[in-house]
Amino acid sequence: MDAFIRLENVTMLYGNNGTSAVALREVSFSVGAGEYVAITGESGAGKSTLLAILGGLQVPSSGAVLMKGVDLSSLPADGLADFRRETIGFIFQAYHLLPYLTARENVMVPMSPLRTSAREKAGRADTLLASVGLSGKEERLPSELSGGECQRVAIARALVHDPPVLLADEPTGNLDSSTGEQILDLFSGLHKSGKTVLMVTHNRANLFRATRSIRLQDGKVAEDDPLMAPRQAL
């Protein structure tokens, strides 16, 4: 399988006042299109830093990140923003929904730059909300939705531009086990539809959904193992 994403000796240092800490140490691996990779490790292992670098949200101290053959560090700020918008969908543990906007309006936010009518944008948002099981709840504010429903809105928002890559940082971390399973079913379905999924998780049970597991330890890749075919979405 050809590399769709490639990291080459990625190191990330944080520091100030003459001190520094190493978040990632010469991390290298490749991901093929259509893989579902679970990224695991103890707290502080570098998981979230790795995901931020993969998404172009942070620039590594050294090394390179290539996606679809493009070196992210070579792109100017506006070019990187365009690349992220077209290629990557982000889903976070904390949802990051705007509390004063409805579910529909939250999904419409990434569509603001598009030269299409508000009606078309709303229609696209409603279609995506229906695809994640929220038909009929388009007008509800985040405060009127459950945690699982808020995460579904966040997933719908991440799918606005139909990105080939989904990056998820502990997407079930704030949810109970039953609701978390429902969200993981959604990710399984998205992977089955052809999305490349990289999910940071502390829950090793989530490995049953993935095709590959990468475990970080002290900022390094400690294990990189293929997994059995993931369980089909329920």
XYZ file of C-alpha atoms in Angstrom:
234
model
C 0.000 0.000 0.000
C 1.411 3.358 -1.033
C 2.039 5.917 1.705
C -0.758 8.469 1.931
C 0.729 10.028 5.077
C 4.415 9.867 5.966
C 6.328 11.127 8.989
C 10.093 11.360 8.716
C 12.109 11.689 11.933
C 9.603 14.060 13.537
C 10.813 15.623 16.786
C 8.875 18.130 18.863
C 10.458 20.182 21.623
C 8.673 22.479 24.042
C 10.446 24.875 26.327
C 11.047 28.328 27.723
C 13.399 30.070 30.154
C 16.247 27.889 29.001
C 14.492 24.595 29.707
C 13.038 22.159 27.199
C 10.940 19.008 27.128
C 10.758 16.479 24.327
C 7.213 15.577 23.292
C 8.194 13.484 20.259
C 11.546 11.904 19.434
C 12.391 11.093 15.808
C 9.008 9.534 15.030
C 8.779 7.898 11.606
C 5.952 5.873 10.072
C 3.704 5.785 7.009
C -0.055 5.362 6.693
C -1.738 4.004 3.589
C -4.986 5.386 2.208
C -7.959 3.706 3.861
C -6.188 2.558 7.024
C -7.768 2.899 10.470
C -4.937 3.564 12.915
C -5.397 3.612 16.682
C -2.710 5.672 18.437
C -2.280 4.630 22.055
C 0.060 5.307 24.951
C 0.150 6.566 28.501
C -0.657 10.176 29.385
C 2.231 12.376 28.259
C 3.441 9.885 25.645
C 2.959 12.457 22.867
C -0.320 11.261 21.339
C -2.112 14.596 21.070
C 1.061 16.362 19.933
C 1.432 13.776 17.184
C -2.143 14.307 16.028
C -1.703 18.106 16.021
C 1.412 17.774 13.870
C -0.311 15.343 11.521
C -3.076 17.890 11.084
C -0.752 20.804 10.436
C -1.839 22.555 13.619
C 1.732 22.495 14.940
C 5.078 22.572 13.138
C 7.608 20.000 14.382
C 10.960 21.181 15.693
C 12.599 18.919 13.108
C 11.596 16.286 10.605
C 8.893 16.321 7.944
C 5.214 15.469 7.580
C 3.993 14.609 4.092
C 0.366 14.061 3.175
C -0.706 13.177 -0.351
C 2.921 13.873 -1.278
C 2.780 17.444 0.075
C 5.305 18.546 2.712
C 3.090 20.475 5.147
C 5.997 22.637 6.307
C 6.513 23.885 2.740
C 3.074 25.467 2.544
C 2.449 29.145 3.350
C -0.101 29.838 6.073
C -3.027 30.367 3.684
C -2.022 27.364 1.597
C -1.830 25.185 4.700
C -5.272 26.369 5.796
C -6.690 25.462 2.377
C -4.987 22.068 2.449
C -6.340 21.289 5.915
C -9.844 22.345 4.933
C -9.872 20.116 1.853
C -8.005 17.119 3.237
C -8.474 16.762 6.994
C -11.448 16.548 9.316
C -10.790 17.035 13.045
C -12.848 15.577 15.886
C -11.890 16.411 19.473
C -12.867 15.145 22.907
C -14.295 18.529 23.904
C -16.522 18.928 20.790
C -15.636 22.651 20.364
C -19.178 23.612 19.374
C -20.216 27.266 19.526
C -22.826 27.382 22.321
C -24.921 30.158 20.767
C -25.332 28.372 17.416
C -27.757 25.584 16.598
C -26.575 22.159 15.476
C -27.194 23.171 11.861
C -25.335 26.459 12.266
C -22.368 24.746 13.925
C -22.059 22.391 10.969
C -22.328 25.347 8.591
C -19.379 27.225 10.150
C -16.668 25.615 7.961
C -18.765 26.425 4.898
C -18.545 30.188 5.498
C -15.902 30.754 2.752
C -17.924 28.834 0.152
C -19.642 30.827 -2.571
C -22.932 29.043 -2.229
C -26.262 30.225 -0.895
C -27.228 29.969 2.752
C -30.018 27.620 1.692
C -27.568 25.260 0.006
C -25.261 25.336 3.035
C -28.160 24.603 5.375
C -29.245 21.727 3.140
C -25.727 20.275 3.215
C -25.644 20.617 7.013
C -29.017 18.906 7.393
C -27.905 16.032 5.163
C -24.760 15.527 7.268
C -26.697 15.731 10.531
C -29.102 13.100 9.216
C -26.139 10.902 8.286
C -25.002 10.860 11.933
C -28.490 10.207 13.298
C -29.563 13.752 14.228
C -32.432 14.325 11.829
C -35.021 16.492 13.583
C -32.500 18.087 15.958
C -31.054 20.645 13.555
C -32.437 23.618 15.503
C -31.204 22.569 18.929
C -28.420 24.371 20.745
C -25.515 22.356 22.197
C -26.995 22.867 25.677
C -30.119 21.051 24.477
C -28.172 18.031 23.232
C -26.574 15.125 25.064
C -22.814 14.602 25.016
C -23.138 11.922 22.367
C -25.319 14.174 20.237
C -22.799 17.018 20.543
C -20.070 14.659 19.352
C -22.265 13.676 16.407
C -22.615 17.353 15.498
C -18.822 17.680 15.681
C -18.423 14.670 13.373
C -20.920 16.110 10.894
C -19.002 19.403 10.954
C -15.736 17.560 10.257
C -17.315 15.964 7.183
C -18.441 19.210 5.539
C -15.718 19.188 2.870
C -15.734 15.385 2.531
C -12.082 15.108 3.654
C -10.237 11.857 2.926
C -8.542 11.943 6.358
C -10.203 12.037 9.777
C -8.113 12.811 12.869
C -9.851 12.087 16.164
C -8.415 12.930 19.586
C -10.125 10.845 22.304
C -13.557 11.304 20.646
C -15.299 9.111 23.237
C -13.398 10.387 26.260
C -16.323 12.416 27.635
C -18.985 9.800 26.893
C -20.399 6.825 28.748
C -19.536 3.395 27.355
C -22.821 2.839 25.510
C -22.760 6.255 23.828
C -19.073 5.815 23.094
C -19.817 2.581 21.258
C -22.361 4.404 19.096
C -19.762 7.018 18.171
C -17.233 4.299 17.380
C -19.846 2.660 15.153
C -19.958 5.919 13.198
C -16.185 5.903 12.774
C -16.309 2.280 11.629
C -18.868 3.251 9.021
C -16.781 6.208 7.851
C -13.727 3.962 7.564
C -15.766 1.429 5.615
C -16.782 4.233 3.222
C -13.103 4.844 2.419
C -11.918 7.410 4.953
C -8.408 7.181 6.408
C -8.868 7.371 10.180
C -6.245 8.091 12.841
C -7.676 8.024 16.349
C -5.878 8.834 19.587
C -7.360 6.741 22.352
C -6.527 5.620 25.872
C -9.108 2.840 25.662
C -7.487 -0.298 24.279
C -10.947 -1.736 23.602
C -11.068 0.686 20.661
C -8.363 -1.410 19.004
C -11.062 -3.860 17.936
C -12.226 -1.217 15.449
C -8.839 -0.435 13.914
C -6.676 -2.112 11.276
C -3.434 -1.031 12.927
C -2.130 0.070 16.321
C 0.715 2.491 17.008
C 1.745 2.783 20.661
C 3.808 5.741 21.805
C 6.055 5.671 24.848
C 8.131 8.650 25.992
C 7.628 10.334 22.636
C 8.798 7.358 20.582
C 7.041 4.636 18.617
C 7.224 1.633 20.939
C 4.966 -0.657 18.910
C 3.514 -0.553 15.397
C 1.339 -3.588 14.781
C -1.229 -4.628 12.175
C -4.498 -5.792 13.696
C -7.101 -8.264 12.602
C -9.853 -7.018 10.300
C -12.003 -4.607 12.326
C -15.426 -5.599 13.523
C -18.143 -4.462 11.145
C -20.235 -1.463 12.173
C -23.397 -2.554 13.923
